mmCIF file of C-alpha atoms and ligand atoms in Angstrom:
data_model
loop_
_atom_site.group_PDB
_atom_site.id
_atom_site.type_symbol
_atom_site.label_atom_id
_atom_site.label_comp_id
_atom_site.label_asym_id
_atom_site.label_seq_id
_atom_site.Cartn_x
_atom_site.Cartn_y
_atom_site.Cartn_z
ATOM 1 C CA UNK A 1 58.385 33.308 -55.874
ATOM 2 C CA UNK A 2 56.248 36.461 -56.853
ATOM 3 C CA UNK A 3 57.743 39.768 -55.016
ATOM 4 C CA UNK A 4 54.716 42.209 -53.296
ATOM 5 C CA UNK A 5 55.577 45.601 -55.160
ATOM 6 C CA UNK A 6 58.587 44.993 -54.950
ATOM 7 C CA UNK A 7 58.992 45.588 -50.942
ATOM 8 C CA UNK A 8 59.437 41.474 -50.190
ATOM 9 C CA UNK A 9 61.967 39.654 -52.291
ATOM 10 C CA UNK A 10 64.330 37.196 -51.564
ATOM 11 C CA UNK A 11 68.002 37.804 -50.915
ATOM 12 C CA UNK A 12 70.591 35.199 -51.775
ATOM 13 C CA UNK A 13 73.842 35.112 -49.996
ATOM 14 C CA UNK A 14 77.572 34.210 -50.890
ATOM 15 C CA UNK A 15 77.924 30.225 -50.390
ATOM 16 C CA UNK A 16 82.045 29.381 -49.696
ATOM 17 C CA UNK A 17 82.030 25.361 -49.960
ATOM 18 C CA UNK A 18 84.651 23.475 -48.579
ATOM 19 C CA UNK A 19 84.985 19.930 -47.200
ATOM 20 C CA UNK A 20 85.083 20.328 -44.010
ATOM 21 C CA UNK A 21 81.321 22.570 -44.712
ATOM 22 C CA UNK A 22 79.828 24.870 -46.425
ATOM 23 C CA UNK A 23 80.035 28.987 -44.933
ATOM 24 C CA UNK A 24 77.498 31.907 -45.652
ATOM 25 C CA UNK A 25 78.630 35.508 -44.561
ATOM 26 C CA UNK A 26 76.105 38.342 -44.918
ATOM 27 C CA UNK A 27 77.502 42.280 -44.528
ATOM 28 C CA UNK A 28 75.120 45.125 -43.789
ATOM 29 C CA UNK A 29 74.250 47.535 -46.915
ATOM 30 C CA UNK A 30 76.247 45.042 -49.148
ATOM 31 C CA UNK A 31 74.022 41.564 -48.771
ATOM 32 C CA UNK A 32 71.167 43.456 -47.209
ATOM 33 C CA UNK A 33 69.824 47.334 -47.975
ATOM 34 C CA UNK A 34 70.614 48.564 -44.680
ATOM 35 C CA UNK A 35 73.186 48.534 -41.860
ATOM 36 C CA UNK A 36 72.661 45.858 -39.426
ATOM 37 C CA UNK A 37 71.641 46.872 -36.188
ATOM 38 C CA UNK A 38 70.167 44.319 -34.611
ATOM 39 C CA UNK A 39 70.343 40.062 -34.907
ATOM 40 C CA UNK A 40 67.900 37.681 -33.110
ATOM 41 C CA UNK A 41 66.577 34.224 -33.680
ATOM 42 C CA UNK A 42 63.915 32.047 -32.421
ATOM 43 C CA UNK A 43 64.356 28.750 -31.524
ATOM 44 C CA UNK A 44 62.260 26.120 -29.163
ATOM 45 C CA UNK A 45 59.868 27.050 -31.237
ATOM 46 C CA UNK A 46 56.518 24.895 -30.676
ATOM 47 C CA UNK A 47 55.539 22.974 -34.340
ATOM 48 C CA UNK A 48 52.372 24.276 -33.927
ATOM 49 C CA UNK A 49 53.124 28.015 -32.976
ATOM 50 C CA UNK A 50 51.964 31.378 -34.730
ATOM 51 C CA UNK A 51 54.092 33.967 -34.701
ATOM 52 C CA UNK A 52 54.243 37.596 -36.006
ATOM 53 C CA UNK A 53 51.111 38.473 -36.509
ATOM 54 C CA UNK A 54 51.863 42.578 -37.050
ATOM 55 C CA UNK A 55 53.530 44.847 -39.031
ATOM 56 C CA UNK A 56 56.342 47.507 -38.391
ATOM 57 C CA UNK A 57 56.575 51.857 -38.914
ATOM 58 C CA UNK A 58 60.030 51.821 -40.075
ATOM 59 C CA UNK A 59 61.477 48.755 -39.406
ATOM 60 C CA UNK A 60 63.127 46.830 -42.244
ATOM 61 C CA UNK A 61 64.485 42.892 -41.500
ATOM 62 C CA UNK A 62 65.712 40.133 -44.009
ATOM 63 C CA UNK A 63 64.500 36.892 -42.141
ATOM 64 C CA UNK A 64 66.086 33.568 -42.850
ATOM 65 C CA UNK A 65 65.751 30.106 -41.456
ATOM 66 C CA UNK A 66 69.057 28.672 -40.683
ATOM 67 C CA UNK A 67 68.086 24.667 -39.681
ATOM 68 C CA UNK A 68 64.764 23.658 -40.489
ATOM 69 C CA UNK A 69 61.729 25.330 -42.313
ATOM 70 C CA UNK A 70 58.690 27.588 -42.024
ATOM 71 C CA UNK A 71 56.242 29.383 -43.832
ATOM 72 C CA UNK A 72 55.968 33.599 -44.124
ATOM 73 C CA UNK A 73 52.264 34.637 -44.776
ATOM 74 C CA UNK A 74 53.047 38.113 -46.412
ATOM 75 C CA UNK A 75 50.303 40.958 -46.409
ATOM 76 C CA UNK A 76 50.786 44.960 -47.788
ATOM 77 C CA UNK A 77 47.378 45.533 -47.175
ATOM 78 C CA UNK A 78 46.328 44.685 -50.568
ATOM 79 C CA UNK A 79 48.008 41.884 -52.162
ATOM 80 C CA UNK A 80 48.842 38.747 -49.942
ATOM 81 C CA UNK A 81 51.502 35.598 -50.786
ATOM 82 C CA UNK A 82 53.845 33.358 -49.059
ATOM 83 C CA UNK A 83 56.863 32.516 -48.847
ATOM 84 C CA UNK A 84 58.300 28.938 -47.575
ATOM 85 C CA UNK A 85 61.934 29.719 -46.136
ATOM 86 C CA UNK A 86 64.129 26.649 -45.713
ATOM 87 C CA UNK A 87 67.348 27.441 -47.284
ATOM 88 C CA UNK A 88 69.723 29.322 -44.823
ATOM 89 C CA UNK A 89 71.937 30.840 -47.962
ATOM 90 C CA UNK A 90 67.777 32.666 -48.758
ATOM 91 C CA UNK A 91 66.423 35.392 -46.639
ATOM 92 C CA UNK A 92 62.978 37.161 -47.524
ATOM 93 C CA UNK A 93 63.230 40.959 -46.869
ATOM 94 C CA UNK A 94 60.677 42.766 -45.611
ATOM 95 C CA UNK A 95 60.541 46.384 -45.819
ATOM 96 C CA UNK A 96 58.290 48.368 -43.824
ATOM 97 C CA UNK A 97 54.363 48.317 -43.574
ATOM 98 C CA UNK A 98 54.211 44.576 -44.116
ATOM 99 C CA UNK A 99 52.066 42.640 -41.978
ATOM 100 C CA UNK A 100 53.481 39.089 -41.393
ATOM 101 C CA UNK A 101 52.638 35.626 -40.127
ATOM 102 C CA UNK A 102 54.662 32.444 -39.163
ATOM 103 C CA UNK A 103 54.119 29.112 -39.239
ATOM 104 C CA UNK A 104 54.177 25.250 -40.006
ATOM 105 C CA UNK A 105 57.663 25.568 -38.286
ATOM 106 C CA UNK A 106 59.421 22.562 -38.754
ATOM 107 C CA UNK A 107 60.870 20.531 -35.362
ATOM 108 C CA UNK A 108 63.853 22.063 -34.247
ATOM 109 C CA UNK A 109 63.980 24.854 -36.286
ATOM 110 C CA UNK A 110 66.330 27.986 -35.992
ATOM 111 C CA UNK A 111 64.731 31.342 -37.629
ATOM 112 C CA UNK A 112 67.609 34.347 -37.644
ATOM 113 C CA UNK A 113 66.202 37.924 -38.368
ATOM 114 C CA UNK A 114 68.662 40.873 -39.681
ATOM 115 C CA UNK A 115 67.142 44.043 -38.407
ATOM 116 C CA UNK A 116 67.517 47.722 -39.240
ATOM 117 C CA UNK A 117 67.255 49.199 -35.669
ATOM 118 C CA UNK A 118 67.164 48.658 -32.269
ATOM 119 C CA UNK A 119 63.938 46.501 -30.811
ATOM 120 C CA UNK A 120 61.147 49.223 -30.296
ATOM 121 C CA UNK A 121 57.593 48.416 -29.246
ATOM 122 C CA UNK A 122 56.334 52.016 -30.502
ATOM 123 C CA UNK A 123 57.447 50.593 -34.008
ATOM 124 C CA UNK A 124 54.746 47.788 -34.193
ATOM 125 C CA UNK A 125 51.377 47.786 -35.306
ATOM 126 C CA UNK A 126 49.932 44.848 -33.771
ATOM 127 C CA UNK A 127 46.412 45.711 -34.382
ATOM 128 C CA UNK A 128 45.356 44.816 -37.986
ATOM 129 C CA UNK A 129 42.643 47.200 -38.510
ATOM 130 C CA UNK A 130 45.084 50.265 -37.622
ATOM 131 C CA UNK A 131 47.809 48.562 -39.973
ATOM 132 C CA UNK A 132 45.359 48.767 -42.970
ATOM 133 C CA UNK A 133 44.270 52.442 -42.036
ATOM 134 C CA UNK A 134 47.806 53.389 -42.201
ATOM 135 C CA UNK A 135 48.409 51.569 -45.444
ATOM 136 C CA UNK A 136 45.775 53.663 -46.831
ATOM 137 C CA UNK A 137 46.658 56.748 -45.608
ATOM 138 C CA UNK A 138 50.716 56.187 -46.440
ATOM 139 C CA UNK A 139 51.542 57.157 -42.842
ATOM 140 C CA UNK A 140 53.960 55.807 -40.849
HETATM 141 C C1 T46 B 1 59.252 39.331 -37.335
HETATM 142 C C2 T46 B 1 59.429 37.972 -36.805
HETATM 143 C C3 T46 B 1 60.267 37.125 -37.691
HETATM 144 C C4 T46 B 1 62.522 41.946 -27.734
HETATM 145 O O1 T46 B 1 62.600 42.268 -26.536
HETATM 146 N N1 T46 B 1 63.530 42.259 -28.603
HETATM 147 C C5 T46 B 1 63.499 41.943 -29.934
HETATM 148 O O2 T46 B 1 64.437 42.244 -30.680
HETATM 149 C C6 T46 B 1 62.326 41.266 -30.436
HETATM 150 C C7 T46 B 1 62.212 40.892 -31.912
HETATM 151 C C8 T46 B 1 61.320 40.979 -29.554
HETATM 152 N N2 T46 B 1 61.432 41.290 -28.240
HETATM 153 C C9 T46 B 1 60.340 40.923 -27.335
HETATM 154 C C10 T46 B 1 59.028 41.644 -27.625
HETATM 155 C C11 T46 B 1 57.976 40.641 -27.211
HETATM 156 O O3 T46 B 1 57.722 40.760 -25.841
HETATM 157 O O4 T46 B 1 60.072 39.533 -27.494
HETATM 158 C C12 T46 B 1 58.662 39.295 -27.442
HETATM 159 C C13 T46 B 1 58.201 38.609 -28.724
HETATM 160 O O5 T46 B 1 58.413 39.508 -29.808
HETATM 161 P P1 T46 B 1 57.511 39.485 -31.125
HETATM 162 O O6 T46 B 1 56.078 39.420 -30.777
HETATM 163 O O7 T46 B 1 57.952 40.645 -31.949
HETATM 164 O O8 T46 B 1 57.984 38.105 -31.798
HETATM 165 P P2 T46 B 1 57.596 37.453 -33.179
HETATM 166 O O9 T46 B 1 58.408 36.234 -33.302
HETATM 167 O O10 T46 B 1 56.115 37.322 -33.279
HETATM 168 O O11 T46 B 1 58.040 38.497 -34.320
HETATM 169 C C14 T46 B 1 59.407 38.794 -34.534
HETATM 170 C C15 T46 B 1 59.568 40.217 -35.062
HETATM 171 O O12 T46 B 1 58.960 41.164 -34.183
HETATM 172 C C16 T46 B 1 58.911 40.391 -36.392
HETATM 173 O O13 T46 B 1 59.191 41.665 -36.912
HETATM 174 O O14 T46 B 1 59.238 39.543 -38.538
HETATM 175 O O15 T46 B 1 59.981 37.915 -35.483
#
């Protein structure tokens, strides 16, 4: 998988096998570049959904699906790619200004996202047209 300047790459994370299963541990600013302040995960999630769909000021996230699969449409304003994530031991970090799309999500899958802060709504760009303006402009 090609990286977009550098600011989406995959992460790999420590695999302890054993018999009785397999056990992946992830630690903030050790696994992933940044302390962890905020887990969530979607699940339920329709086959059909889109999700995402915006990008974020600050926020950076490593995203990983943990049962199941789905595709990451990956945009920096200039270059676009994808990334298919159905590994749970491979995340796909995003740093900021990165506008994002889900989906082709697999039945039943579970989608866990490491986060860098708190949920804020004043973090989003959700509007496409003001993402690319501050792209351009290198604002936050
Ligand atoms: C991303 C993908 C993978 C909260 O109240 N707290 C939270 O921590 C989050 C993430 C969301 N919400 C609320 C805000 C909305 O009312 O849940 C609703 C759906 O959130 P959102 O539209 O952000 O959901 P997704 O799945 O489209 O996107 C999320 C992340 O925002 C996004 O950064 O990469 O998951």
């Amino acid at each position: 998988m090609r990286s977009i300047n550098g600011v989406v790459r995959q992460i790999q994370l420590p695999q302890v096998r054993d018999p009785r299963g397999d056990l992946t541990f992830v630690e903030g600013n050790i696994h992933v570049p940044f302390n962890i302040a905020r887990v969530y995960y979607l699940y339920n999630v329709p086959v059909d959904a889109e999700r995402g769909g915006h990008a974020h000021r600050d926020l950076e996230q490593v995203v990983f699906a943990l049962s199941g699969s789905f595709r990451m449409k990956i945009d920096d304003g200039t270059n676009k790619t994808e990334y298919w994530l159905r590994d749970p031991r491979k995340g796909l970090y995003i740093n900021r200004l990165i506008w994002r799309e889900m989906d082709s999500f697999s039945q039943g899958v579970v989608c866990m996202v490491l986060a860098s802060h708190p949920y804020d709504e004043a973090d989003y760009y959700r509007n496409y047209d003001e993402f690319i303006v501050a792209v351009n402009e290198g604002i936050k």
